[in-house]
PDB file of C-alpha atoms in Angstrom:
ATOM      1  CA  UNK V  44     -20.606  17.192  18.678  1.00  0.00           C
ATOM      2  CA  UNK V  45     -19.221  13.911  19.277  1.00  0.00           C
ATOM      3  CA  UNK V  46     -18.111  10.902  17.161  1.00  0.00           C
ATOM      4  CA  UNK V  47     -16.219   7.480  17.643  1.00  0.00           C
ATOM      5  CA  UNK V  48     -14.109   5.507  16.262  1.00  0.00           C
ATOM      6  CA  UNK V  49     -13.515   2.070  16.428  1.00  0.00           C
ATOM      7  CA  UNK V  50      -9.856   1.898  17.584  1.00  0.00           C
ATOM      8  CA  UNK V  51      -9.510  -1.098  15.739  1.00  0.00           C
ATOM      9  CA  UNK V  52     -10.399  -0.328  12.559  1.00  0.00           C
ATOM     10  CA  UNK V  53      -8.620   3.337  12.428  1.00  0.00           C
ATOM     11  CA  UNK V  54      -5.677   4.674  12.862  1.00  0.00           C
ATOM     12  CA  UNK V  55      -5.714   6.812  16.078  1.00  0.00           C
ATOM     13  CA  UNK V  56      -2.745   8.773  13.983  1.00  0.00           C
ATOM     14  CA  UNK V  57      -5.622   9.217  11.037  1.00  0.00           C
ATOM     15  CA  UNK V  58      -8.336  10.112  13.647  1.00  0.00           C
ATOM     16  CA  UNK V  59      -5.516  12.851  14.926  1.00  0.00           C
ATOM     17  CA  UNK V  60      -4.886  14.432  12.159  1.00  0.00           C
ATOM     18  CA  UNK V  61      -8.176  14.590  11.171  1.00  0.00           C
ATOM     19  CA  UNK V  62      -9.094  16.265  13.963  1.00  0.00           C
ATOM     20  CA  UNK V  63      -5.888  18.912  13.787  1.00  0.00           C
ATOM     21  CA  UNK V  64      -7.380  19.578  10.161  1.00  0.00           C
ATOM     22  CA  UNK V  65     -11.034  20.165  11.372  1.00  0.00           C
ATOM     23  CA  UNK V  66      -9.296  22.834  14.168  1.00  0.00           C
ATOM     24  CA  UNK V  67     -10.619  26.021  13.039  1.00  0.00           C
ATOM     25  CA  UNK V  68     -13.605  24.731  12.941  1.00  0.00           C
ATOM     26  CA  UNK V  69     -13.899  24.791  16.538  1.00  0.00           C
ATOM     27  CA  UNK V  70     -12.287  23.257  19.845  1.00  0.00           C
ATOM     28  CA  UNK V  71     -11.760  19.422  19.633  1.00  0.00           C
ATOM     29  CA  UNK V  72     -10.950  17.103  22.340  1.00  0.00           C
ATOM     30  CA  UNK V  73      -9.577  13.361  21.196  1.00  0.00           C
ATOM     31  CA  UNK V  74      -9.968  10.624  24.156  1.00  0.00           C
ATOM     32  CA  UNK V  75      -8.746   7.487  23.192  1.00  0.00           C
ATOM     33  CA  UNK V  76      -9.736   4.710  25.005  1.00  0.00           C
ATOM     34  CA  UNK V  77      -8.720   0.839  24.734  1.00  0.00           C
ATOM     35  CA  UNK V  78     -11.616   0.202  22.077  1.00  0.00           C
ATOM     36  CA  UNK V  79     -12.634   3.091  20.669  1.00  0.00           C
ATOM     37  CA  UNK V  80     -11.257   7.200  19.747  1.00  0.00           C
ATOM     38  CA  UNK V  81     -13.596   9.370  20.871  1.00  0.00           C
ATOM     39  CA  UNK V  82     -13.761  13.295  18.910  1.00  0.00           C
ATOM     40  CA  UNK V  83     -15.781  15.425  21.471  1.00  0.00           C
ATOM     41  CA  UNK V  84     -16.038  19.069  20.276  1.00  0.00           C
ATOM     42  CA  UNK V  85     -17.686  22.519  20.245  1.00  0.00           C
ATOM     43  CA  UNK V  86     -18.053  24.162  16.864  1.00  0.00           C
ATOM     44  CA  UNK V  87     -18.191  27.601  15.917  1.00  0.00           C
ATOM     45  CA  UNK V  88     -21.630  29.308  15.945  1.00  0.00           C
ATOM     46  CA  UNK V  89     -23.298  29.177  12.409  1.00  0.00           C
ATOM     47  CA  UNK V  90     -21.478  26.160  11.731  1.00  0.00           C
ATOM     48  CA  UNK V  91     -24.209  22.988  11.133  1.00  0.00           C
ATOM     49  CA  UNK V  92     -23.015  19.927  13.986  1.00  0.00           C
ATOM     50  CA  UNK V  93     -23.776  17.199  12.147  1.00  0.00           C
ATOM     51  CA  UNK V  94     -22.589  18.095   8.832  1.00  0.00           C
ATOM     52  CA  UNK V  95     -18.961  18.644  10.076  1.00  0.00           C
ATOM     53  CA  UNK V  96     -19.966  15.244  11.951  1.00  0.00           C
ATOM     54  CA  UNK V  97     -19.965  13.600   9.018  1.00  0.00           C
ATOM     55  CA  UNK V  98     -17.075  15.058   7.570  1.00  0.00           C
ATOM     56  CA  UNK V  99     -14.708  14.591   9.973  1.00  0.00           C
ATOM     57  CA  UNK V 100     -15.571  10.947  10.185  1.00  0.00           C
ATOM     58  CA  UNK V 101     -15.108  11.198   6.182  1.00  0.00           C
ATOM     59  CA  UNK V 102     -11.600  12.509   6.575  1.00  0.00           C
ATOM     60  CA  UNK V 103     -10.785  10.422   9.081  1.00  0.00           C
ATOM     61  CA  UNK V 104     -11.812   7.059   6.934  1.00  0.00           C
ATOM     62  CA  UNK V 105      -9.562   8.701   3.950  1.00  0.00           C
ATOM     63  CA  UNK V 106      -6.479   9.175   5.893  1.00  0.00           C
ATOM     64  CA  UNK V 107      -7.084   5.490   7.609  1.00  0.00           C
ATOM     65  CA  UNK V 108      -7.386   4.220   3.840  1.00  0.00           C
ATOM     66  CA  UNK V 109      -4.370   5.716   2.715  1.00  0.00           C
ATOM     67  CA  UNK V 110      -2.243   4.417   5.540  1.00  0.00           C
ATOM     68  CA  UNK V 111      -3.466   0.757   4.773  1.00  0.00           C
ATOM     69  CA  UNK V 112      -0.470  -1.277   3.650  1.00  0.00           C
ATOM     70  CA  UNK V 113      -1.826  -1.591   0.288  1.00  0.00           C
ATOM     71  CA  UNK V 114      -3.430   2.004  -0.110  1.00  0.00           C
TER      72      UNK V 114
ATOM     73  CA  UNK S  91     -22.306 -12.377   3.639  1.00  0.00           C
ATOM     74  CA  UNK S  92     -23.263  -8.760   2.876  1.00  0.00           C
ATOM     75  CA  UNK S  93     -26.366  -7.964   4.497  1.00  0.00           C
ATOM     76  CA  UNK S  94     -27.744  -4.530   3.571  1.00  0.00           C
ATOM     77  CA  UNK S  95     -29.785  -3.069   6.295  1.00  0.00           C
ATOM     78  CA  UNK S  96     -31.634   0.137   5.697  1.00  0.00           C
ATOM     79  CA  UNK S  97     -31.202   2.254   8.579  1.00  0.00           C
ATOM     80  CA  UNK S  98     -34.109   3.389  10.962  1.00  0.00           C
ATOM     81  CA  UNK S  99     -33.718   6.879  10.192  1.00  0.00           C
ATOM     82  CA  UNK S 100     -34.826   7.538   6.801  1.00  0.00           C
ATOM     83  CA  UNK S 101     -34.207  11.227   6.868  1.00  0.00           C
ATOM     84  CA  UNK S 102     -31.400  11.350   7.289  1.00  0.00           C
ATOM     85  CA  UNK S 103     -30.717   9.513   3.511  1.00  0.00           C
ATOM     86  CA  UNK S 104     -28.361   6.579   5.592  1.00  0.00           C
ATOM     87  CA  UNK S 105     -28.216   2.752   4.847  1.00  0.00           C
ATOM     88  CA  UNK S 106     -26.079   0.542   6.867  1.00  0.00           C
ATOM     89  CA  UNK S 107     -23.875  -3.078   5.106  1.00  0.00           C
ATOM     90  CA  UNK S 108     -22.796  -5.264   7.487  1.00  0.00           C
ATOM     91  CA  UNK S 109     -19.694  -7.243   6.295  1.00  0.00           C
ATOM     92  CA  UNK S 110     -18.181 -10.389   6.995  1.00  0.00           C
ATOM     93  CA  UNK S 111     -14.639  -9.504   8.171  1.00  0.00           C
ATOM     94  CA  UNK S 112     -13.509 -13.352   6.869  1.00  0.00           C
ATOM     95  CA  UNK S 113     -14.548 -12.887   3.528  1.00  0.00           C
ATOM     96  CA  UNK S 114     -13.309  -9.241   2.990  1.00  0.00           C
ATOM     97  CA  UNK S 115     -10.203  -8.372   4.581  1.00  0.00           C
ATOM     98  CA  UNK S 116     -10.051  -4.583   6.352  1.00  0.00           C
ATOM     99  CA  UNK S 117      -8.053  -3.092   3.677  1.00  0.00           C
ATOM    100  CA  UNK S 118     -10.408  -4.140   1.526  1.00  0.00           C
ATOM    101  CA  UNK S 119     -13.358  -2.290   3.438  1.00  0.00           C
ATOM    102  CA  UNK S 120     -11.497   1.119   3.126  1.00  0.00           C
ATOM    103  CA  UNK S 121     -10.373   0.579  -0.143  1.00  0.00           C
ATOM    104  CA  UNK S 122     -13.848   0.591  -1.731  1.00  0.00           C
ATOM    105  CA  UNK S 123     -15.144   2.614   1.214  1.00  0.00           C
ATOM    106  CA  UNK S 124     -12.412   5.708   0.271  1.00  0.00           C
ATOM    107  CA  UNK S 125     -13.768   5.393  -3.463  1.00  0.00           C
ATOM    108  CA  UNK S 126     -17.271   6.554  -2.231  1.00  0.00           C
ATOM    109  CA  UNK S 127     -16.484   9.327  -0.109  1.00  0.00           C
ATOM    110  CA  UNK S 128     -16.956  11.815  -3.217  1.00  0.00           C
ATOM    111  CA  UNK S 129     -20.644  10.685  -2.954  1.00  0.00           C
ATOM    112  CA  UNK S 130     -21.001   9.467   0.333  1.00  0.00           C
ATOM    113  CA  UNK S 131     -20.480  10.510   4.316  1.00  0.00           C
ATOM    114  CA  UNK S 132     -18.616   7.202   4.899  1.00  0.00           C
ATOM    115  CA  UNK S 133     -18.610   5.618   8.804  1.00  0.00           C
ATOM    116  CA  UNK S 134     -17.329   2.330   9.991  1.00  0.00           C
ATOM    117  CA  UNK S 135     -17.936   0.249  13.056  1.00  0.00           C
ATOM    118  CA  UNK S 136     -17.819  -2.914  14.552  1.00  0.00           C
ATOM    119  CA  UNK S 137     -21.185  -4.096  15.477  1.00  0.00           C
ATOM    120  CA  UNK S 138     -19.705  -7.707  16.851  1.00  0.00           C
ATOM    121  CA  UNK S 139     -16.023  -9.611  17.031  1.00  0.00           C
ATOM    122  CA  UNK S 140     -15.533 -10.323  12.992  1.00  0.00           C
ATOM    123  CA  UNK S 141     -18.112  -7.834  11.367  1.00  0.00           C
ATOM    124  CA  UNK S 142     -17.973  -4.737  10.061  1.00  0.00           C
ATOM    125  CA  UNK S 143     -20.614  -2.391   9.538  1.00  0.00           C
ATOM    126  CA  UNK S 144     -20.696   0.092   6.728  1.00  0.00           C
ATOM    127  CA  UNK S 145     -22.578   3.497   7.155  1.00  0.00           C
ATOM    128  CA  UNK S 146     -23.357   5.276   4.219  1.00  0.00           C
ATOM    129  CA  UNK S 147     -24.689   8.865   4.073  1.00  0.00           C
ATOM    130  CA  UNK S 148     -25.614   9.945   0.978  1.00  0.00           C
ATOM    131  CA  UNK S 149     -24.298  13.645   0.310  1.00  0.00           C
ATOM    132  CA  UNK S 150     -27.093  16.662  -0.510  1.00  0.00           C
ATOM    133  CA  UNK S 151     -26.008  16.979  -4.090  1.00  0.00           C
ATOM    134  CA  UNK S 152     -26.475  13.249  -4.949  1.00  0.00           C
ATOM    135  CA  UNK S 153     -29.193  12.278  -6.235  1.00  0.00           C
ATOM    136  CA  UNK S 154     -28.335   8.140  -6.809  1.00  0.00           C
ATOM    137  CA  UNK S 155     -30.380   6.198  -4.508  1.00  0.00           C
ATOM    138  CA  UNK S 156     -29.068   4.644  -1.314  1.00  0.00           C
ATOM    139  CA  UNK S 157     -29.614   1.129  -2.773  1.00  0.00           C
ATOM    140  CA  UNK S 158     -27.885   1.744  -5.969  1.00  0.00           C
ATOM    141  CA  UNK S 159     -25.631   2.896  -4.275  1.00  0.00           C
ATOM    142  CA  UNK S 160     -24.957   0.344  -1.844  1.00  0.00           C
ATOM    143  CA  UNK S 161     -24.940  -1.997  -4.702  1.00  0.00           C
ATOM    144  CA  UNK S 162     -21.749  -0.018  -6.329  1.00  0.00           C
ATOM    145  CA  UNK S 163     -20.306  -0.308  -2.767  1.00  0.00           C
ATOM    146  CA  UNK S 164     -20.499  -4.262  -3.201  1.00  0.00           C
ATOM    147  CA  UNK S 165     -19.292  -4.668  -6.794  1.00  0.00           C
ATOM    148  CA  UNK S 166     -16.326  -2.291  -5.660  1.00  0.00           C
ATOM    149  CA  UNK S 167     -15.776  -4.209  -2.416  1.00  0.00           C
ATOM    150  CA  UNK S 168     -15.446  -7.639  -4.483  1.00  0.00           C
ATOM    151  CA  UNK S 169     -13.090  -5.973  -6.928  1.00  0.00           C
ATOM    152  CA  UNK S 170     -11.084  -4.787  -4.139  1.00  0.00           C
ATOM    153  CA  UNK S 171     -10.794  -8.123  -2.304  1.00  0.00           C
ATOM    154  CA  UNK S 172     -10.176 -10.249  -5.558  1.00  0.00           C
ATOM    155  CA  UNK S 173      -6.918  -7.580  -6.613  1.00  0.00           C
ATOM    156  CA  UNK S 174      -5.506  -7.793  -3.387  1.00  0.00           C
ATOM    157  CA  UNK S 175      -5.819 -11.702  -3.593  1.00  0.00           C
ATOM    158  CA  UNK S 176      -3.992 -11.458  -6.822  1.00  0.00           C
ATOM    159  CA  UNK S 177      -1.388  -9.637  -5.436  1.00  0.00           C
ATOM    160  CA  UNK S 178      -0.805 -11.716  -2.646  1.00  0.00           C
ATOM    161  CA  UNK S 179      -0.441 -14.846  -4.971  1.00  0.00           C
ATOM    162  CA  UNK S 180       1.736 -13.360  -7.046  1.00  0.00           C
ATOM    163  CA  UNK S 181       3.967 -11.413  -4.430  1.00  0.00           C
ATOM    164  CA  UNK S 182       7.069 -14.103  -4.609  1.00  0.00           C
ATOM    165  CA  UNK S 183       6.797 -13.838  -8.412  1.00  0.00           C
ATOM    166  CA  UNK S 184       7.036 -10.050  -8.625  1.00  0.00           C
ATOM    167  CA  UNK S 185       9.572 -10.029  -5.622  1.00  0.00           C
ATOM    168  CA  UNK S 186      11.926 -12.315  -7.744  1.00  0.00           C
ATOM    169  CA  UNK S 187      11.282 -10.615 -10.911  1.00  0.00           C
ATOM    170  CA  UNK S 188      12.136  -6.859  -9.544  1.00  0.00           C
ATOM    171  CA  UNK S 189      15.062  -8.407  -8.001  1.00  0.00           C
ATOM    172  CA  UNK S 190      16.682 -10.082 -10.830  1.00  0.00           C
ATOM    173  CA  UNK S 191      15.735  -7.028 -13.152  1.00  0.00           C
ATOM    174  CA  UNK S 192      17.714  -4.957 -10.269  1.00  0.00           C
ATOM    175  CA  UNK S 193      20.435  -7.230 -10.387  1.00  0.00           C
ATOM    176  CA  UNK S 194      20.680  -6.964 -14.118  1.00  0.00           C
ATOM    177  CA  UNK S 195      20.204  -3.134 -14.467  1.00  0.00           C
ATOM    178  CA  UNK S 196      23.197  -2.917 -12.331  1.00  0.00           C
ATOM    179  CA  UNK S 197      25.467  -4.610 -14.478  1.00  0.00           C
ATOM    180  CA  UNK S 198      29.163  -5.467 -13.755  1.00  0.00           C
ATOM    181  CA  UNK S 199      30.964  -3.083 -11.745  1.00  0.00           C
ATOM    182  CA  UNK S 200      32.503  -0.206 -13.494  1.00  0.00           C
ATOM    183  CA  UNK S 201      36.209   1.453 -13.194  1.00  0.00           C
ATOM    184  CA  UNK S 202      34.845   3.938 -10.270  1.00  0.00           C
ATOM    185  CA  UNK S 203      33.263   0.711  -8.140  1.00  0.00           C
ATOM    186  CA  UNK S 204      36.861  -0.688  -8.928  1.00  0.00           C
ATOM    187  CA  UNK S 205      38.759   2.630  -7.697  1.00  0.00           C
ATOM    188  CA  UNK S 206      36.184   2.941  -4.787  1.00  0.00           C
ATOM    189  CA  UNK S 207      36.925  -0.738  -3.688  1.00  0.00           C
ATOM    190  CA  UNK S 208      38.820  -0.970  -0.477  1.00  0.00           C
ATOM    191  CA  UNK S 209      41.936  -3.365  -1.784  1.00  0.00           C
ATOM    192  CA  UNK S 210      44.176  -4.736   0.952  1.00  0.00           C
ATOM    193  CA  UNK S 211      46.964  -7.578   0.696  1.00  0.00           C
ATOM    194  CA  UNK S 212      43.406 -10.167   0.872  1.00  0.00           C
ATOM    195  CA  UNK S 213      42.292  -8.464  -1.860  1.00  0.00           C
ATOM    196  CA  UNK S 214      44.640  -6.842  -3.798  1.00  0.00           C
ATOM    197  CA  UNK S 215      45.043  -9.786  -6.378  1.00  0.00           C
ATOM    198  CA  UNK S 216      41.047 -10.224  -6.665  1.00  0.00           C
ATOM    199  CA  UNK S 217      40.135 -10.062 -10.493  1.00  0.00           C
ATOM    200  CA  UNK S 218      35.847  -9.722 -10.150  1.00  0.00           C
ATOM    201  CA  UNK S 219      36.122  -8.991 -14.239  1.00  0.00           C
ATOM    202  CA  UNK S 220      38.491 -11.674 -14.875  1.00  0.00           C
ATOM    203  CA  UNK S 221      40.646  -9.777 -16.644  1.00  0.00           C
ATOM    204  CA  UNK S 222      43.872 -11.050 -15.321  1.00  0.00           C
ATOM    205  CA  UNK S 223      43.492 -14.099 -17.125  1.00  0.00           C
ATOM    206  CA  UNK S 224      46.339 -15.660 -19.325  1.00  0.00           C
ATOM    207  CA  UNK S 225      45.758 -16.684 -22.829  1.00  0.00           C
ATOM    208  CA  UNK S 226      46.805 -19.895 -22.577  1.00  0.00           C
ATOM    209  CA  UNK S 227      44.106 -20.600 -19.629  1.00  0.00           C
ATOM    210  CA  UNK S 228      41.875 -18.714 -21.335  1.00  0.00           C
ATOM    211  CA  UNK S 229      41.901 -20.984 -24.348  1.00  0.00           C
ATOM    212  CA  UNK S 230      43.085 -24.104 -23.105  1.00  0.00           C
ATOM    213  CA  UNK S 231      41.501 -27.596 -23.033  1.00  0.00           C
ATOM    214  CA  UNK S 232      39.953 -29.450 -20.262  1.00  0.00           C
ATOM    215  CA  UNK S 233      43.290 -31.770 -19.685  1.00  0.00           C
ATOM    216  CA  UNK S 234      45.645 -30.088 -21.860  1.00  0.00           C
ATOM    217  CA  UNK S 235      48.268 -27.890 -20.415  1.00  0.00           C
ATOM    218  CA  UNK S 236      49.468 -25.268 -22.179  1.00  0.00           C
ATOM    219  CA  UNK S 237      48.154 -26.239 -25.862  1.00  0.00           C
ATOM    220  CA  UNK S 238      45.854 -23.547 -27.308  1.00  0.00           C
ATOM    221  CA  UNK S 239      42.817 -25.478 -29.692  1.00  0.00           C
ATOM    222  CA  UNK S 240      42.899 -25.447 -33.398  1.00  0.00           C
ATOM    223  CA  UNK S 241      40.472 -22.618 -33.896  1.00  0.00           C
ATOM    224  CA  UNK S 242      42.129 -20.454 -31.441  1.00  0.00           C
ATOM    225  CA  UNK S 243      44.582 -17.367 -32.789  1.00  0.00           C
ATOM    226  CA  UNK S 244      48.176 -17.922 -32.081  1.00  0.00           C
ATOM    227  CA  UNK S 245      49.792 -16.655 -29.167  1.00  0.00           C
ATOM    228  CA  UNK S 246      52.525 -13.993 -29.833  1.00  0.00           C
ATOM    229  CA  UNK S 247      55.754 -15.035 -29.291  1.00  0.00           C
ATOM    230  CA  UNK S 248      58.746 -13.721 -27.479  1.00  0.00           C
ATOM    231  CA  UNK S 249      59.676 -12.359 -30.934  1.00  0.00           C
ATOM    232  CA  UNK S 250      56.355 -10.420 -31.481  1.00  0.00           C
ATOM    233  CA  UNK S 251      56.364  -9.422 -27.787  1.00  0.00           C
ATOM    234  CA  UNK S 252      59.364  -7.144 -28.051  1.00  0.00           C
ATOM    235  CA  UNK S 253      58.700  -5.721 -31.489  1.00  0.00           C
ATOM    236  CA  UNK S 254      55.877  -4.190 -29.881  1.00  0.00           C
TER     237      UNK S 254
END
């Protein structure tokens, strides 16, 4: 699986801990580049890839929204 | 401008909203964005300098079109833009209200302040209550020294001192 994230519109902390909460899920690998945090990972078998896509990017968009100044 | 543009893939239940970034602040994007991700896989990027695109992925066990959807997304986005507007109007005014009710709450200072104050030969003959004040200042007349006014109660005397 892989998913990015534009580095200026989340928090590479959010994206982090995101990805620390999706860990037994499977073995995750965050690059972060000047523009955008890329999540590159290999999920347990049985596990459906783009569902846990989705979520992570979910969970990553909460913690980003509750770090906002006003959130 | 919102611009809602269904996305290619219509399998997989997604519509895209491109956003304006100078008519709704960031916040304001994941604000309304956070309140959908109960119904919605929620994913933003930033198709060009200013704009901000809005995926939505509807979840299995919702059953409210993408559209309506999308629509919610909008009314909620506005809402979120126009509070945060409001607050940032009003900031000074709230700023000086909580500080005077502060200010207020914490009243003069009280015997332990007094006995926690650090008094040196500056300070030792600092009166913050004004308690050391005689009667005859206290009472007295702009221009007259010494004379109490007529509604005033007598000072006691020498007499009325020592009988005490």
């Amino acid at each position: 699986m892989e998913v990015s994230f534009d580095a200026s519109l989340y928090s590479r902390a959010a994206v982090a801990n995101a990805v620390e909460a999706f860990a037994e899920l499977g073995e995750f690998h965050v690059e972060q580049g000047d523009a955008h945090i890329i999540v590159r990972g290999t999920l347990q078998e049985g596990l459906d890839e783009r569902l846990l896509t989705l979520e992570l990017a979910n969970y990553a968009l909460g913690l980003t929204a509750e770090s906002q100044p006003s959130g | 401008m919102i611009v809602a543009v269904p996305s290619s893939n219509t399998t997989d239940h997604s519509l895209t909203v491109e956003l304006d970034e100078a008519l709704f602040p960031k916040d304001a994007i994941f604000g309304a964005a956070y309140t959908f991700i109960d119904r919605c896989y929620m994913h933003l990027e930033r198709p060009a300098a200013g704009k901000v695109s809005v995926r939505f992925t509807r979840k299995e066990s919702v059953e409210t079109p993408l559209e309506s959807l999308a629509g919610d997304f909008e009314n909620e986005l506005l809402g979120q833009a126009w509070r945060r507007l409001i607050v940032e109007e009003n900031r000074q005014l709230i700023e000086e209200v909580t500080s005077r009710a502060v200010a207020g709450a914490a009243g003069p200072p009280g015997l332990d302040d007094l006995l926690g104050m650090d008094i040196d030969d500056d300070s030792a003959f600092e009166d913050p209550l004004g308690i050391a004040m005689s009667w005859e200042e206290k009472y007295k007349k702009k221009g007259e020294v010494g004379e109490a006014p007529a509604g005033a109660p007598a000072a006691p005397n020498d007499e009325e001192k020592a009988s005490r």
